[in-house]
Amino acid sequence: MIKEIVQCGHPALHEAARPLSSDEILSNEIQALIETMKNTLRAAPGVGLAAPQIGVSLQLAVIEDQAAYSAAMQPHIRAERERHPVDFHVIINPVLTVLDNTKLFFFEGCLSVKECLRITPRNHKVKVECLNERAEPVTLIAEGWYARILQHEIDHLHGKLYIDFTDERVQIENTLENRQKWINASRDEILKYYQDMTK
Ligand code: ZN
């Protein structure tokens, strides 16, 4: 099954989600929800989907960054963005700790804010302590693009969207033309655009 992804303005996207108990995680209902979220994420396609994005206010998100999603990116750009494939996994009740607060500036999008992309500063390295789909404790250490995905998804679980804390002057329309224009932009080019637009 695939669910409709709700858009900015839907109440679930703007409120804190509640944590799940171990018993709930192991229930048929939540196992089915995880399967639906996996299918919905892959159909979109996207690299992350939080339960509030299908209108379910629970602290659960699914993440997967397939190699194909960044295949059009030049290798040196992919390396500069520290973008590596990430296998499908589930994060539940996550607690995020910043390990390196160096800010990286890149355009970011969201399946719940379809019409735009915006340069969004994110911390370089984070630790996430959470439960997996078997209700087992897991510690994730992530850098670069994977760290960005985790920060974005965990923000969703706190009712926060990237457009809530970023500068609208560095927003562009989410068009094929714009995506192609910026996909292989260097870190320096993006930072220069950010600085020029926010002077
Ligand atoms: Zn999002």
mmCIF file with all atom_site columns, C-alpha atoms in Angstrom, residues 18-27 30 92-93 131 135:
data_model
loop_
_atom_site.group_PDB
_atom_site.id
_atom_site.type_symbol
_atom_site.label_atom_id
_atom_site.label_alt_id
_atom_site.label_comp_id
_atom_site.label_asym_id
_atom_site.label_entity_id
_atom_site.label_seq_id
_atom_site.pdbx_PDB_ins_code
_atom_site.Cartn_x
_atom_site.Cartn_y
_atom_site.Cartn_z
_atom_site.occupancy
_atom_site.B_iso_or_equiv
_atom_site.pdbx_formal_charge
_atom_site.auth_seq_id
_atom_site.auth_comp_id
_atom_site.auth_asym_id
_atom_site.auth_atom_id
_atom_site.pdbx_PDB_model_num
ATOM 1  C CA . ARG A 1 18  ? 4.541  10.956 20.261 1.00 0.00 ? 18  ARG A CA 1
ATOM 2  C CA . PRO A 1 19  ? 7.023  8.172  21.009 1.00 0.00 ? 19  PRO A CA 1
ATOM 3  C CA . LEU A 1 20  ? 6.133  4.486  20.579 1.00 0.00 ? 20  LEU A CA 1
ATOM 4  C CA . SER A 1 21  ? 6.378  1.756  23.238 1.00 0.00 ? 21  SER A CA 1
ATOM 5  C CA . SER A 1 22  ? 8.242  -1.478 22.442 1.00 0.00 ? 22  SER A CA 1
ATOM 6  C CA . ASP A 1 23  ? 4.941  -3.386 22.409 1.00 0.00 ? 23  ASP A CA 1
ATOM 7  C CA . GLU A 1 24  ? 3.495  -0.931 19.919 1.00 0.00 ? 24  GLU A CA 1
ATOM 8  C CA . ILE A 1 25  ? 6.550  -1.225 17.654 1.00 0.00 ? 25  ILE A CA 1
ATOM 9  C CA . LEU A 1 26  ? 6.157  -5.012 17.516 1.00 0.00 ? 26  LEU A CA 1
ATOM 10 C CA . SER A 1 27  ? 2.406  -4.819 16.835 1.00 0.00 ? 27  SER A CA 1
ATOM 11 C CA . ILE A 1 30  ? 3.061  -0.597 13.322 1.00 0.00 ? 30  ILE A CA 1
ATOM 12 C CA . ILE A 1 92  ? 11.922 5.190  16.144 1.00 0.00 ? 92  ILE A CA 1
ATOM 13 C CA . ASN A 1 93  ? 11.961 7.604  19.141 1.00 0.00 ? 93  ASN A CA 1
ATOM 14 C CA . LEU A 1 131 ? 15.006 1.969  18.325 1.00 0.00 ? 131 LEU A CA 1
ATOM 15 C CA . ALA A 1 135 ? 12.384 -2.370 19.149 1.00 0.00 ? 135 ALA A CA 1
#
